[in-house]
Amino acid sequence: GENVEQHPSTLSVQEGDSAVIKCTYSDSASNYFPWYKQELGKGPQLIIDIRSNVGEKKDQRIAVTLNKTAKHFSLHITETQPEDSAVYFCALEGSQGNLIFGKGTKLSVKP
Amino acid sequence: IAGITQAPTSQILAAGRRMTLRCTQDMRHNAMYWYRQDLGLGLRLIHYSNTAGTTGKGEVPDGYSVSRANTDDFPLTLASAVPSQTSVYFCASNRQGVGSEAFFGQGTRLTVV
């Protein structure tokens, strides 16, 4: 089945620095690539998504890039803040409208 | 606006017991999903339903069953719980259609002892 590899599994940055999380996937017909943020004790929440007809999308301090030919997509967070500390998941859309998730990246932003 | 609600929030269950995890959404979404989250494994799909009256198996369906009698409710049942079903369970819903945002409940932490 479809597989999504996510790296790194943990990431620690200083407040104000940038954070980058990368995902690669195997053969897929998916055209939708969302990123979710999960805070402790809560369910995942969508923070940004990108569709295959777009190479890059930005929303304030968060940006996502997609290279469908190379089968990878990345999340970029600039000017990180302590409240950005959470677990981040990349995903792609499966054949049933479900999401196929990467294993997650625990981001820690140190003040 | 409640969104999607799961109950209970947490539960300790004796092995061999039957348990139903409840999930209700008020967004009139067609599609609903159950995922389990385990440390180091991310979220994996258990069962899904694209519309009321239909269900399908996901990646890890063994030991679980679901029903979808109406649009709003999508309960997950463990017929005879085993310790390997200890996990955090998330229900999700979306409008279905390509690129539709999925909304998640707050999760149910289940421990089978």
PDB file of C-alpha atoms in Angstrom:
ATOM      1  CA  GLY A   1       0.000   0.000   0.000  1.00  0.00           C
ATOM      2  CA  GLU A   2       0.880   3.663  -0.022  1.00  0.00           C
ATOM      3  CA  ASN A   3       3.650   4.682   2.358  1.00  0.00           C
ATOM      4  CA  VAL A   4       4.663   8.089   3.664  1.00  0.00           C
ATOM      5  CA  GLU A   5       8.121   8.624   5.138  1.00  0.00           C
ATOM      6  CA  GLN A   6       8.542  11.643   7.415  1.00  0.00           C
ATOM      7  CA  HIS A   7      11.803  13.123   8.713  1.00  0.00           C
ATOM      8  CA  PRO A   8      13.047  14.011  11.204  1.00  0.00           C
ATOM      9  CA  SER A   9      11.150  12.249  13.990  1.00  0.00           C
ATOM     10  CA  THR A  10      12.252  14.908  16.478  1.00  0.00           C
ATOM     11  CA  LEU A  11      13.391  18.475  15.903  1.00  0.00           C
ATOM     12  CA  SER A  12      14.592  21.016  18.434  1.00  0.00           C
ATOM     13  CA  VAL A  13      15.102  24.663  17.480  1.00  0.00           C
ATOM     14  CA  GLN A  14      15.664  27.960  19.216  1.00  0.00           C
ATOM     15  CA  GLU A  15      12.852  30.467  19.244  1.00  0.00           C
ATOM     16  CA  GLY A  16      13.045  32.597  16.122  1.00  0.00           C
ATOM     17  CA  ASP A  17      14.799  29.954  14.038  1.00  0.00           C
ATOM     18  CA  SER A  18      13.212  28.097  11.130  1.00  0.00           C
ATOM     19  CA  ALA A  19      12.027  24.493  11.161  1.00  0.00           C
ATOM     20  CA  VAL A  20      11.737  22.204   8.156  1.00  0.00           C
ATOM     21  CA  ILE A  21       9.986  18.825   8.038  1.00  0.00           C
ATOM     22  CA  LYS A  22      10.186  16.624   4.964  1.00  0.00           C
ATOM     23  CA  CYS A  23       8.001  13.826   3.641  1.00  0.00           C
ATOM     24  CA  THR A  24       8.367  11.421   0.762  1.00  0.00           C
ATOM     25  CA  TYR A  25       5.850   8.985  -0.604  1.00  0.00           C
ATOM     26  CA  SER A  26       5.689   6.001  -2.902  1.00  0.00           C
ATOM     27  CA  ASP A  27       3.517   5.569  -5.947  1.00  0.00           C
ATOM     28  CA  SER A  28       0.371   7.602  -5.459  1.00  0.00           C
ATOM     29  CA  ALA A  29      -2.515   9.110  -7.337  1.00  0.00           C
ATOM     30  CA  SER A  30      -3.160  11.538  -4.518  1.00  0.00           C
ATOM     31  CA  ASN A  31      -3.568  15.180  -5.409  1.00  0.00           C
ATOM     32  CA  TYR A  32      -4.028  16.461  -1.873  1.00  0.00           C
ATOM     33  CA  PHE A  33      -1.279  16.828   0.728  1.00  0.00           C
ATOM     34  CA  PRO A  34      -2.285  18.253   4.112  1.00  0.00           C
ATOM     35  CA  TRP A  35      -0.227  18.957   7.219  1.00  0.00           C
ATOM     36  CA  TYR A  36      -1.664  18.481  10.700  1.00  0.00           C
ATOM     37  CA  LYS A  37      -0.535  19.800  14.076  1.00  0.00           C
ATOM     38  CA  GLN A  38      -1.290  17.803  17.195  1.00  0.00           C
ATOM     39  CA  GLU A  39      -0.950  19.366  20.614  1.00  0.00           C
ATOM     40  CA  LEU A  40      -0.677  17.231  23.725  1.00  0.00           C
ATOM     41  CA  GLY A  41      -3.957  15.529  24.579  1.00  0.00           C
ATOM     42  CA  LYS A  42      -5.770  16.818  21.514  1.00  0.00           C
ATOM     43  CA  GLY A  43      -6.752  15.589  18.093  1.00  0.00           C
ATOM     44  CA  PRO A  44      -4.813  16.583  14.959  1.00  0.00           C
ATOM     45  CA  GLN A  45      -5.754  19.905  13.431  1.00  0.00           C
ATOM     46  CA  LEU A  46      -5.164  21.019   9.848  1.00  0.00           C
ATOM     47  CA  ILE A  47      -2.641  23.848   9.552  1.00  0.00           C
ATOM     48  CA  ILE A  48      -2.019  24.000   5.809  1.00  0.00           C
ATOM     49  CA  ASP A  49      -2.601  21.908   2.713  1.00  0.00           C
ATOM     50  CA  ILE A  50      -1.481  21.870  -0.887  1.00  0.00           C
ATOM     51  CA  ARG A  51      -2.921  20.420  -4.061  1.00  0.00           C
ATOM     52  CA  SER A  52      -0.920  18.888  -6.873  1.00  0.00           C
ATOM     53  CA  ASN A  53      -1.480  21.761  -9.282  1.00  0.00           C
ATOM     54  CA  VAL A  54       0.451  24.082  -6.967  1.00  0.00           C
ATOM     55  CA  GLY A  55       4.164  23.940  -6.133  1.00  0.00           C
ATOM     56  CA  GLU A  56       4.167  26.156  -3.072  1.00  0.00           C
ATOM     57  CA  LYS A  57       1.685  27.671  -0.646  1.00  0.00           C
ATOM     58  CA  LYS A  58       2.238  30.105   2.184  1.00  0.00           C
ATOM     59  CA  ASP A  59       0.132  31.169   5.147  1.00  0.00           C
ATOM     60  CA  GLN A  60       1.864  33.708   7.385  1.00  0.00           C
ATOM     61  CA  ARG A  61       4.820  31.874   9.011  1.00  0.00           C
ATOM     62  CA  ILE A  62       3.966  28.504   7.503  1.00  0.00           C
ATOM     63  CA  ALA A  63       4.733  27.349   3.979  1.00  0.00           C
ATOM     64  CA  VAL A  64       4.493  24.045   2.172  1.00  0.00           C
ATOM     65  CA  THR A  65       6.282  22.974  -0.991  1.00  0.00           C
ATOM     66  CA  LEU A  66       5.394  20.059  -3.231  1.00  0.00           C
ATOM     67  CA  ASN A  67       7.459  18.286  -5.874  1.00  0.00           C
ATOM     68  CA  LYS A  68       5.137  15.675  -7.319  1.00  0.00           C
ATOM     69  CA  THR A  69       7.683  14.430  -9.827  1.00  0.00           C
ATOM     70  CA  ALA A  70      10.150  13.641  -7.062  1.00  0.00           C
ATOM     71  CA  LYS A  71       7.320  12.565  -4.720  1.00  0.00           C
ATOM     72  CA  HIS A  72       8.235  14.780  -1.793  1.00  0.00           C
ATOM     73  CA  PHE A  73       6.705  17.659   0.092  1.00  0.00           C
ATOM     74  CA  SER A  74       7.943  19.810   2.944  1.00  0.00           C
ATOM     75  CA  LEU A  75       6.677  22.039   5.729  1.00  0.00           C
ATOM     76  CA  HIS A  76       8.561  25.216   6.566  1.00  0.00           C
ATOM     77  CA  ILE A  77       7.906  27.201   9.731  1.00  0.00           C
ATOM     78  CA  THR A  78       9.720  30.523  10.041  1.00  0.00           C
ATOM     79  CA  GLU A  79      10.282  32.658  13.142  1.00  0.00           C
ATOM     80  CA  THR A  80       9.318  29.770  15.392  1.00  0.00           C
ATOM     81  CA  GLN A  81       7.594  30.483  18.695  1.00  0.00           C
ATOM     82  CA  PRO A  82       7.167  28.307  21.809  1.00  0.00           C
ATOM     83  CA  GLU A  83       3.513  27.730  20.899  1.00  0.00           C
ATOM     84  CA  ASP A  84       4.675  26.002  17.708  1.00  0.00           C
ATOM     85  CA  SER A  85       5.878  23.119  19.903  1.00  0.00           C
ATOM     86  CA  ALA A  86       3.745  20.104  18.972  1.00  0.00           C
ATOM     87  CA  VAL A  87       3.754  16.966  16.850  1.00  0.00           C
ATOM     88  CA  TYR A  88       3.373  17.594  13.133  1.00  0.00           C
ATOM     89  CA  PHE A  89       2.075  15.045  10.645  1.00  0.00           C
ATOM     90  CA  CYS A  90       2.244  15.082   6.887  1.00  0.00           C
ATOM     91  CA  ALA A  91      -0.411  13.141   5.029  1.00  0.00           C
ATOM     92  CA  LEU A  92      -1.784  12.386   1.631  1.00  0.00           C
ATOM     93  CA  GLU A  93      -5.256  11.455   0.561  1.00  0.00           C
ATOM     94  CA  GLY A  94      -6.019   7.767   0.092  1.00  0.00           C
ATOM     95  CA  SER A  95      -8.410   6.151  -2.357  1.00  0.00           C
ATOM     96  CA  GLN A  96     -11.328   6.254   0.107  1.00  0.00           C
ATOM     97  CA  GLY A  97     -10.899   9.902   1.024  1.00  0.00           C
ATOM     98  CA  ASN A  98      -9.005   8.800   4.112  1.00  0.00           C
ATOM     99  CA  LEU A  99      -5.635  10.212   5.104  1.00  0.00           C
ATOM    100  CA  ILE A 100      -2.378   8.249   5.017  1.00  0.00           C
ATOM    101  CA  PHE A 101      -0.098   9.762   7.618  1.00  0.00           C
ATOM    102  CA  GLY A 102       3.616   9.996   8.153  1.00  0.00           C
ATOM    103  CA  LYS A 103       4.798   8.886  11.579  1.00  0.00           C
ATOM    104  CA  GLY A 104       5.082  12.435  12.884  1.00  0.00           C
ATOM    105  CA  THR A 105       7.726  14.956  13.928  1.00  0.00           C
ATOM    106  CA  LYS A 106       7.922  16.208  17.490  1.00  0.00           C
ATOM    107  CA  LEU A 107       8.961  19.866  17.282  1.00  0.00           C
ATOM    108  CA  SER A 108      10.334  21.576  20.374  1.00  0.00           C
ATOM    109  CA  VAL A 109      10.903  25.334  20.290  1.00  0.00           C
ATOM    110  CA  LYS A 110      13.177  26.506  23.096  1.00  0.00           C
ATOM    111  CA  PRO A 111      12.663  30.041  24.425  1.00  0.00           C
TER     112      PRO A 111
ATOM    113  CA  ILE B   1     -20.490  24.516  17.205  1.00  0.00           C
ATOM    114  CA  ALA B   2     -19.412  21.166  18.656  1.00  0.00           C
ATOM    115  CA  GLY B   3     -17.790  19.713  15.532  1.00  0.00           C
ATOM    116  CA  ILE B   4     -16.932  16.123  16.265  1.00  0.00           C
ATOM    117  CA  THR B   5     -17.336  14.585  19.719  1.00  0.00           C
ATOM    118  CA  GLN B   6     -15.947  11.333  21.079  1.00  0.00           C
ATOM    119  CA  ALA B   7     -16.863   9.459  24.251  1.00  0.00           C
ATOM    120  CA  PRO B   8     -15.505   8.347  26.576  1.00  0.00           C
ATOM    121  CA  THR B   9     -12.348  10.449  26.897  1.00  0.00           C
ATOM    122  CA  SER B  10     -10.503   7.558  28.479  1.00  0.00           C
ATOM    123  CA  GLN B  11     -11.246   4.024  29.596  1.00  0.00           C
ATOM    124  CA  ILE B  12      -9.521   1.118  31.291  1.00  0.00           C
ATOM    125  CA  LEU B  13     -10.966  -2.152  30.052  1.00  0.00           C
ATOM    126  CA  ALA B  14     -10.447  -5.755  31.099  1.00  0.00           C
ATOM    127  CA  ALA B  15      -9.290  -8.077  28.342  1.00  0.00           C
ATOM    128  CA  GLY B  16     -12.146 -10.023  26.813  1.00  0.00           C
ATOM    129  CA  ARG B  17     -14.723  -7.327  27.488  1.00  0.00           C
ATOM    130  CA  ARG B  18     -16.824  -5.659  24.823  1.00  0.00           C
ATOM    131  CA  MET B  19     -16.521  -1.902  24.363  1.00  0.00           C
ATOM    132  CA  THR B  20     -18.104   0.684  22.067  1.00  0.00           C
ATOM    133  CA  LEU B  21     -16.396   3.994  21.397  1.00  0.00           C
ATOM    134  CA  ARG B  22     -18.843   6.673  20.397  1.00  0.00           C
ATOM    135  CA  CYS B  23     -18.396   9.362  17.758  1.00  0.00           C
ATOM    136  CA  THR B  24     -20.866  12.067  16.754  1.00  0.00           C
ATOM    137  CA  GLN B  25     -20.499  14.957  14.322  1.00  0.00           C
ATOM    138  CA  ASP B  26     -22.812  17.891  13.695  1.00  0.00           C
ATOM    139  CA  MET B  27     -21.276  19.122  10.440  1.00  0.00           C
ATOM    140  CA  ARG B  28     -23.407  16.894   8.161  1.00  0.00           C
ATOM    141  CA  HIS B  29     -20.264  15.380   6.714  1.00  0.00           C
ATOM    142  CA  ASN B  30     -20.778  12.358   4.459  1.00  0.00           C
ATOM    143  CA  ALA B  31     -17.555  10.574   5.324  1.00  0.00           C
ATOM    144  CA  MET B  32     -16.340   9.385   8.717  1.00  0.00           C
ATOM    145  CA  TYR B  33     -13.220   7.518   9.797  1.00  0.00           C
ATOM    146  CA  TRP B  34     -11.684   5.751  12.772  1.00  0.00           C
ATOM    147  CA  TYR B  35      -7.915   5.878  13.314  1.00  0.00           C
ATOM    148  CA  ARG B  36      -5.729   4.489  16.041  1.00  0.00           C
ATOM    149  CA  GLN B  37      -2.584   6.291  17.140  1.00  0.00           C
ATOM    150  CA  ASP B  38       0.354   4.394  18.568  1.00  0.00           C
ATOM    151  CA  LEU B  39       3.722   5.802  19.557  1.00  0.00           C
ATOM    152  CA  GLY B  40       6.120   5.664  16.639  1.00  0.00           C
ATOM    153  CA  LEU B  41       3.474   4.447  14.203  1.00  0.00           C
ATOM    154  CA  GLY B  42       1.452   7.572  13.569  1.00  0.00           C
ATOM    155  CA  LEU B  43      -2.246   7.294  12.819  1.00  0.00           C
ATOM    156  CA  ARG B  44      -3.568   4.224  11.024  1.00  0.00           C
ATOM    157  CA  LEU B  45      -7.018   3.782   9.499  1.00  0.00           C
ATOM    158  CA  ILE B  46      -9.240   1.144  11.124  1.00  0.00           C
ATOM    159  CA  HIS B  47     -12.568   1.545   9.318  1.00  0.00           C
ATOM    160  CA  TYR B  48     -14.276   4.193   7.247  1.00  0.00           C
ATOM    161  CA  SER B  49     -17.728   5.118   5.977  1.00  0.00           C
ATOM    162  CA  ASN B  50     -18.269   7.200   2.852  1.00  0.00           C
ATOM    163  CA  THR B  51     -21.974   7.673   3.506  1.00  0.00           C
ATOM    164  CA  ALA B  52     -24.690   6.506   5.865  1.00  0.00           C
ATOM    165  CA  GLY B  53     -25.388   2.804   5.412  1.00  0.00           C
ATOM    166  CA  THR B  54     -21.943   1.901   4.018  1.00  0.00           C
ATOM    167  CA  THR B  55     -18.683   0.976   5.722  1.00  0.00           C
ATOM    168  CA  GLY B  56     -15.286  -0.289   4.646  1.00  0.00           C
ATOM    169  CA  LYS B  57     -12.117  -1.764   6.116  1.00  0.00           C
ATOM    170  CA  GLY B  58      -8.953   0.254   6.535  1.00  0.00           C
ATOM    171  CA  GLU B  59      -5.380  -0.762   7.195  1.00  0.00           C
ATOM    172  CA  VAL B  60      -5.905  -2.374  10.631  1.00  0.00           C
ATOM    173  CA  PRO B  61      -9.536  -3.588  10.881  1.00  0.00           C
ATOM    174  CA  ASP B  62      -9.090  -6.891  12.740  1.00  0.00           C
ATOM    175  CA  GLY B  63     -10.879  -7.009  16.098  1.00  0.00           C
ATOM    176  CA  TYR B  64     -13.003  -3.943  15.330  1.00  0.00           C
ATOM    177  CA  SER B  65     -16.420  -3.374  13.803  1.00  0.00           C
ATOM    178  CA  VAL B  66     -18.358  -0.241  12.878  1.00  0.00           C
ATOM    179  CA  SER B  67     -21.852   0.766  11.849  1.00  0.00           C
ATOM    180  CA  ARG B  68     -23.262   3.870  10.198  1.00  0.00           C
ATOM    181  CA  ALA B  69     -26.997   3.980  10.771  1.00  0.00           C
ATOM    182  CA  ASN B  70     -27.224   7.733  10.159  1.00  0.00           C
ATOM    183  CA  THR B  71     -25.067  10.650   9.005  1.00  0.00           C
ATOM    184  CA  ASP B  72     -24.063  11.877  12.439  1.00  0.00           C
ATOM    185  CA  ASP B  73     -22.961   8.761  14.346  1.00  0.00           C
ATOM    186  CA  PHE B  74     -20.148   6.305  13.716  1.00  0.00           C
ATOM    187  CA  PRO B  75     -19.529   3.972  16.682  1.00  0.00           C
ATOM    188  CA  LEU B  76     -16.506   1.672  16.877  1.00  0.00           C
ATOM    189  CA  THR B  77     -16.921  -1.646  18.692  1.00  0.00           C
ATOM    190  CA  LEU B  78     -14.295  -3.947  20.127  1.00  0.00           C
ATOM    191  CA  ALA B  79     -16.073  -7.287  20.474  1.00  0.00           C
ATOM    192  CA  SER B  80     -13.494  -8.874  22.776  1.00  0.00           C
ATOM    193  CA  ALA B  81     -10.710  -6.496  23.756  1.00  0.00           C
ATOM    194  CA  VAL B  82      -7.063  -7.584  23.761  1.00  0.00           C
ATOM    195  CA  PRO B  83      -4.031  -5.750  25.204  1.00  0.00           C
ATOM    196  CA  SER B  84      -2.726  -4.929  21.700  1.00  0.00           C
ATOM    197  CA  GLN B  85      -5.778  -2.720  21.264  1.00  0.00           C
ATOM    198  CA  THR B  86      -4.411  -0.356  23.894  1.00  0.00           C
ATOM    199  CA  SER B  87      -4.139   2.885  21.947  1.00  0.00           C
ATOM    200  CA  VAL B  88      -5.550   6.351  21.428  1.00  0.00           C
ATOM    201  CA  TYR B  89      -8.508   6.276  19.061  1.00  0.00           C
ATOM    202  CA  PHE B  90      -9.510   9.219  16.894  1.00  0.00           C
ATOM    203  CA  CYS B  91     -12.693   9.688  14.953  1.00  0.00           C
ATOM    204  CA  ALA B  92     -12.642  12.050  11.971  1.00  0.00           C
ATOM    205  CA  SER B  93     -15.051  13.328   9.350  1.00  0.00           C
ATOM    206  CA  ASN B  94     -15.006  15.270   6.104  1.00  0.00           C
ATOM    207  CA  ARG B  95     -17.329  16.261   3.291  1.00  0.00           C
ATOM    208  CA  GLN B  96     -15.605  13.787   1.008  1.00  0.00           C
ATOM    209  CA  GLY B  97     -14.468  14.759  -2.400  1.00  0.00           C
ATOM    210  CA  VAL B  98     -10.897  15.452  -3.358  1.00  0.00           C
ATOM    211  CA  GLY B  99      -9.049  17.665  -0.946  1.00  0.00           C
ATOM    212  CA  SER B 100     -11.665  17.970   1.750  1.00  0.00           C
ATOM    213  CA  GLU B 101     -10.356  18.953   5.182  1.00  0.00           C
ATOM    214  CA  ALA B 102     -10.729  16.246   7.807  1.00  0.00           C
ATOM    215  CA  PHE B 103     -11.838  17.255  11.295  1.00  0.00           C
ATOM    216  CA  PHE B 104     -10.789  15.144  14.269  1.00  0.00           C
ATOM    217  CA  GLY B 105     -12.321  14.475  17.644  1.00  0.00           C
ATOM    218  CA  GLN B 106     -10.321  14.879  20.839  1.00  0.00           C
ATOM    219  CA  GLY B 107      -9.596  11.159  21.057  1.00  0.00           C
ATOM    220  CA  THR B 108     -10.343   8.242  23.368  1.00  0.00           C
ATOM    221  CA  ARG B 109      -7.448   6.799  25.338  1.00  0.00           C
ATOM    222  CA  LEU B 110      -8.135   3.092  25.794  1.00  0.00           C
ATOM    223  CA  THR B 111      -6.086   0.795  28.010  1.00  0.00           C
ATOM    224  CA  VAL B 112      -6.788  -2.945  27.861  1.00  0.00           C
ATOM    225  CA  VAL B 113      -5.460  -4.842  30.861  1.00  0.00           C
TER     226      VAL B 113
END
